[in-house]
Tab-separated table of C-alpha atoms in Angstrom:
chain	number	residue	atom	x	y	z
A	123	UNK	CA	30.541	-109.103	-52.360
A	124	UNK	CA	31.049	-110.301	-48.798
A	125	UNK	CA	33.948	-108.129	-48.818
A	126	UNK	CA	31.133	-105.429	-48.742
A	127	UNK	CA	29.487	-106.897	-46.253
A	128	UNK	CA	32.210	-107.083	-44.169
A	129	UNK	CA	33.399	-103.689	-44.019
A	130	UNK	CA	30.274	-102.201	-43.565
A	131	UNK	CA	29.534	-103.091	-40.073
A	132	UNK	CA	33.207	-102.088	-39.639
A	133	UNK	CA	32.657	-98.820	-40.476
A	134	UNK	CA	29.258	-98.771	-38.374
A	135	UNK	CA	31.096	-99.505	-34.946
A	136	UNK	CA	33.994	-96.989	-35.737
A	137	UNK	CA	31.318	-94.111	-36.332
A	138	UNK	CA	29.529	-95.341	-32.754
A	139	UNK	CA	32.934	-95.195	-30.999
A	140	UNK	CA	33.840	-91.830	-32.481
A	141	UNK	CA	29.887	-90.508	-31.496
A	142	UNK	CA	30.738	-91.823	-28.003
A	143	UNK	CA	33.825	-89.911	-27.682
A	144	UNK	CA	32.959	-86.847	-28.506
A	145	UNK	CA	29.842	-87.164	-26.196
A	146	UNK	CA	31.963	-87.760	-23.108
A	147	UNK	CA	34.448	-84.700	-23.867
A	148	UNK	CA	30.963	-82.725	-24.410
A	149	UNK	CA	30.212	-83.500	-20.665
A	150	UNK	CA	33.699	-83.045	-19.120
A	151	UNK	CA	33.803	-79.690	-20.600
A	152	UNK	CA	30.447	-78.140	-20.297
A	153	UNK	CA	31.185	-79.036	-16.030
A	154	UNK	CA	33.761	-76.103	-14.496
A	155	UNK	CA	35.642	-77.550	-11.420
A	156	UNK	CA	35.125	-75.848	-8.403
A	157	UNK	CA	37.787	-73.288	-7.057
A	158	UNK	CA	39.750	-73.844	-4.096
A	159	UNK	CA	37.465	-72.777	-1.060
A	160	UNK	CA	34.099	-72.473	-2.813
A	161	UNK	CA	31.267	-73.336	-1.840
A	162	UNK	CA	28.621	-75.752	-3.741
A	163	UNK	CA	24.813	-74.324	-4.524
A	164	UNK	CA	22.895	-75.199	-1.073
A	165	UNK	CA	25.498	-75.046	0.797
A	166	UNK	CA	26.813	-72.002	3.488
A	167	UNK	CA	30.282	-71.399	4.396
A	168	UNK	CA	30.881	-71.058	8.657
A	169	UNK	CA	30.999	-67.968	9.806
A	170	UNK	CA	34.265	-65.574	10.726
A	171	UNK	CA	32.329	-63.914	13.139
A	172	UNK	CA	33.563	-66.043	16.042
A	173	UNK	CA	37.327	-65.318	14.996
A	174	UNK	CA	36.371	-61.233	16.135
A	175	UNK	CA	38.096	-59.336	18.489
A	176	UNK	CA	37.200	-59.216	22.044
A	177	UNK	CA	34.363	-56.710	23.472
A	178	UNK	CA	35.608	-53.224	24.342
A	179	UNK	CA	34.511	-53.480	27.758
A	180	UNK	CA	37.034	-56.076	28.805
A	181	UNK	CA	39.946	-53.754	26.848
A	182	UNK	CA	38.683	-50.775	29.161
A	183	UNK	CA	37.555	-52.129	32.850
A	184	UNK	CA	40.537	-52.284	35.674
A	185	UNK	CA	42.841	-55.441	36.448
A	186	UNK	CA	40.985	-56.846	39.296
A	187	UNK	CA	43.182	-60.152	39.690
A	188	UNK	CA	44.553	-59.141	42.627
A	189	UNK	CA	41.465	-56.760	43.949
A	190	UNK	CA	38.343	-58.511	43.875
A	191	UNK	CA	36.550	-61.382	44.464
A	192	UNK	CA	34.971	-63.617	42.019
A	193	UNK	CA	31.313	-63.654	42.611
A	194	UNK	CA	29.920	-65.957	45.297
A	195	UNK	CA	27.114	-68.202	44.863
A	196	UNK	CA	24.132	-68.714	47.129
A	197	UNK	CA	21.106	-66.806	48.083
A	198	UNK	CA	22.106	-63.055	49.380
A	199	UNK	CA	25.913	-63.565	47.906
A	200	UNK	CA	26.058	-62.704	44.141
A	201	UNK	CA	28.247	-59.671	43.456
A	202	UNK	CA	27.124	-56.337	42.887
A	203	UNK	CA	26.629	-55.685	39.515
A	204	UNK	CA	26.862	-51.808	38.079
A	205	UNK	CA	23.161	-51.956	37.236
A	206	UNK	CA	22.284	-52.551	41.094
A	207	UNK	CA	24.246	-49.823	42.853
A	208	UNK	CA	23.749	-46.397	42.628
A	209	UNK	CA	26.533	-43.775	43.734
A	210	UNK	CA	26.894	-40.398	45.934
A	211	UNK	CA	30.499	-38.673	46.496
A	212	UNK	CA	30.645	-37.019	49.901
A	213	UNK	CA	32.215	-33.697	50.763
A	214	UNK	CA	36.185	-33.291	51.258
A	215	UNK	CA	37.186	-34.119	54.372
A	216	UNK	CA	40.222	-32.189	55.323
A	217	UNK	CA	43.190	-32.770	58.013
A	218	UNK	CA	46.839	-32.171	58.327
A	219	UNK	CA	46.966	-31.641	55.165
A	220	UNK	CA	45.074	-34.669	53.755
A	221	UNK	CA	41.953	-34.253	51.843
A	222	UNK	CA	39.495	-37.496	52.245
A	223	UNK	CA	35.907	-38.171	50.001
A	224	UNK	CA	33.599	-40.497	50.876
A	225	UNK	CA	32.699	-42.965	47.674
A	226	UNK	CA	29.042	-44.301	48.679
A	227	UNK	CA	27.222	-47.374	47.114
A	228	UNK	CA	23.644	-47.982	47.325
A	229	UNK	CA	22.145	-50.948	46.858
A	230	UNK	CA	19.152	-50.151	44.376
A	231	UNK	CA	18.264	-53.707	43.061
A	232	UNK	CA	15.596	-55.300	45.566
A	233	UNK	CA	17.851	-58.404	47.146
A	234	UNK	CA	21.149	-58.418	48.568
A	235	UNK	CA	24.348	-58.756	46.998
A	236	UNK	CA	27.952	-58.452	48.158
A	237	UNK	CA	31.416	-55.965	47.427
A	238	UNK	CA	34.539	-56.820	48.151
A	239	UNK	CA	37.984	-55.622	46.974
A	240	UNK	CA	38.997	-52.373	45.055
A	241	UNK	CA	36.923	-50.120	42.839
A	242	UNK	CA	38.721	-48.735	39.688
A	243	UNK	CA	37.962	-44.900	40.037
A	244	UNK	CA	38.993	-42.640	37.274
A	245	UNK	CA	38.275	-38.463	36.625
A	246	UNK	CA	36.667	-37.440	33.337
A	247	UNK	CA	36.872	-34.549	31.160
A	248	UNK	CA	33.257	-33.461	29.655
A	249	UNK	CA	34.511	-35.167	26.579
A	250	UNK	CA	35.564	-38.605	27.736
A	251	UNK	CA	39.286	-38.062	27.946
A	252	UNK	CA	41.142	-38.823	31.265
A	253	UNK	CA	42.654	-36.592	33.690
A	254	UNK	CA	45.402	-38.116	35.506
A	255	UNK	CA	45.735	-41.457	36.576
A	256	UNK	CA	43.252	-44.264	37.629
A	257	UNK	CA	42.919	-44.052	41.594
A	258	UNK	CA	46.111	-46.618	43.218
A	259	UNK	CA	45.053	-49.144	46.097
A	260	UNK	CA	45.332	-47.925	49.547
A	261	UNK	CA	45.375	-50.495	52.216
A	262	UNK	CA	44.114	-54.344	52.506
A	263	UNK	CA	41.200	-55.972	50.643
A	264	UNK	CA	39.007	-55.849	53.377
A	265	UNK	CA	36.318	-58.283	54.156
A	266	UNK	CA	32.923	-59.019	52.047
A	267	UNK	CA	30.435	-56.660	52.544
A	268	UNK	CA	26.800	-57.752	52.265
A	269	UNK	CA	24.631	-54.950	50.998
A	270	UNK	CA	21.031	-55.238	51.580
A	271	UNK	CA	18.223	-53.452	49.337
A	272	UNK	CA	18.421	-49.820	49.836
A	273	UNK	CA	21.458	-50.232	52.206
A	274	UNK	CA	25.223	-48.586	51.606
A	275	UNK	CA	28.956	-49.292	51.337
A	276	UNK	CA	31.695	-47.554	50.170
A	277	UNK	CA	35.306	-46.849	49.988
A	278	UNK	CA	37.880	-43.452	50.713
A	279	UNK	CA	39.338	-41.723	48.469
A	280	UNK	CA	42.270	-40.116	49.542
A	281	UNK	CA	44.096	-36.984	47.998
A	282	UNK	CA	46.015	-33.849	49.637
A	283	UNK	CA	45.845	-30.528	50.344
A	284	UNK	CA	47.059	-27.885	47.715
A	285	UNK	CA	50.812	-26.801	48.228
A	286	UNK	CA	51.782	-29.839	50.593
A	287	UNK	CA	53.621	-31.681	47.929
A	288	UNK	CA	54.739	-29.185	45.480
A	289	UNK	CA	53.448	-30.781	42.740
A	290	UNK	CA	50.335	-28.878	41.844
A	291	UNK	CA	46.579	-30.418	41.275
A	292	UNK	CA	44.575	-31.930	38.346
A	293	UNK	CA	42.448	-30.203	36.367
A	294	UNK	CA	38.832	-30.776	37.712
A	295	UNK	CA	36.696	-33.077	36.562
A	296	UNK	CA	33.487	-33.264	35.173
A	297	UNK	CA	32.693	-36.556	35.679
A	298	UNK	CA	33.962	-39.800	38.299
A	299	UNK	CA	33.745	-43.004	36.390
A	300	UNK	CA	33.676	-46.002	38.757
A	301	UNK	CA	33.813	-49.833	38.206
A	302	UNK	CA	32.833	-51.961	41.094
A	303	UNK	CA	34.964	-54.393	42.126
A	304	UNK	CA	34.807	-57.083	39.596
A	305	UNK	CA	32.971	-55.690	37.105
A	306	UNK	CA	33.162	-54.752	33.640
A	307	UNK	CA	30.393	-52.488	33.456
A	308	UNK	CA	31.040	-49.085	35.055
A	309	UNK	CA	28.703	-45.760	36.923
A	310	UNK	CA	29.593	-42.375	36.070
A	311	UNK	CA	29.060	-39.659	38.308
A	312	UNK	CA	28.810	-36.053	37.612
A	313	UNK	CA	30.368	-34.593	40.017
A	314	UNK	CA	33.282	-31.463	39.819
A	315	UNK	CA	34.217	-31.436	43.611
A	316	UNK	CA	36.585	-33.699	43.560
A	317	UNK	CA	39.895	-32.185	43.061
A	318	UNK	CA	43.360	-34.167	43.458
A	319	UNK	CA	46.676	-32.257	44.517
A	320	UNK	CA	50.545	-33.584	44.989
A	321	UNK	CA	49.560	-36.855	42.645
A	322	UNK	CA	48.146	-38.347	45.300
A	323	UNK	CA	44.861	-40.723	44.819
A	324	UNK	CA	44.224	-43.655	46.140
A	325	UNK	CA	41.063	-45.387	47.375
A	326	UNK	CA	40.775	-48.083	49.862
A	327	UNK	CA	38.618	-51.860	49.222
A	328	UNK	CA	34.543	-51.452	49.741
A	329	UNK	CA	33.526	-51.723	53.300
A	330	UNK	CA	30.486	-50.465	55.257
């Protein structure tokens, strides 16, 4: 008899260990680790949008390093911005065989702001293609030229006359595209009187 009563309680604690164990393998197994980069519920992920590529308008606007300015500070010196100037072409200028076109800039914002350095001037076709090449630098930089509201500057662009060079002339354009100096953000003029013979065109730095 207390052999009985010795085994029973035995047998008791070996049916509570085996409960036990098969409890905890329950838990580990209804529980799936998380994958390698996932993300727990409640939780967001950073964003990839930072790692995008840069804006198209720095891919397209002209290498101003060496022909600008960077914009000044202080009242009646911050750069001309595209969306302050408006833009004219004057008529071809002709003489000893060089043709000359007056690039105008009006200031259309209402306080003053300054130009200095090279434009990037380019001729377009009606559907956005190129002709040519971008307009090369004539001359120095020039000085900075404050431009009042309503008040001008401009630069020359500077071609020849047909048959001088041999080389023939562009197709005309329909349009002159135009970044001020230092900006990123261009004007586009339509315009087809401007016609460039011999692969000559340059323009010169803003001035008044």
């Amino acid at each position: 008899m207390l052999r009985r009563h010795v085994l029973v309680p035995i047998a008791i604690v070996s049916i509570t260990l085996v409960a036990g164990g098969c409890a905890g393998a329950s838990g580990t197994s209804g529980s799936t680790p998380s994958a390698p980069g996932s993300t727990a519920p409640g939780k967001e992920r950073p964003s990839d949008a930072s790692s995008s590529s840069l804006p198209a308008a720095a891919a397209v606007a002209p290498d101003d390093s060496a022909g600008s300015e960077p914009a000044a500070a202080g009242p009646g010196s911050r750069r001309c911005r595209a969306d302050d100037l408006g833009m004219s072409l004057g008529r071809a200028d002709a003489g000893a065989g060089q043709i000359y076109y007056r690039l105008t800039f009006e200031n259309k914002s209402r306080a003053s702001c300054t130009l200095r350095g090279f434009p990037g001037v380019s001729l377009i076709k009606r559907d956005g293609s190129v002709i040519g090449v971008p307009a090369a630098r004539e001359g120095g930089m020039g000085d900075r030229t404050v431009i009042g509201p309503g008040r001008t500057a401009g630069v020359t662009l500077h071609t020849l006359n047909q048959g001088i060079e041999g080389s023939g002339c562009w197709d005309r354009p329909d349009y002159l595209r135009v970044y001020p100096p230092g900006s990123t953000e261009a004007l586009t003029l339509r315009t087809p009187q401007l016609r460039i013979c011999g692969d000559r065109f340059t323009t010169t730095a803003t001035g008044g």
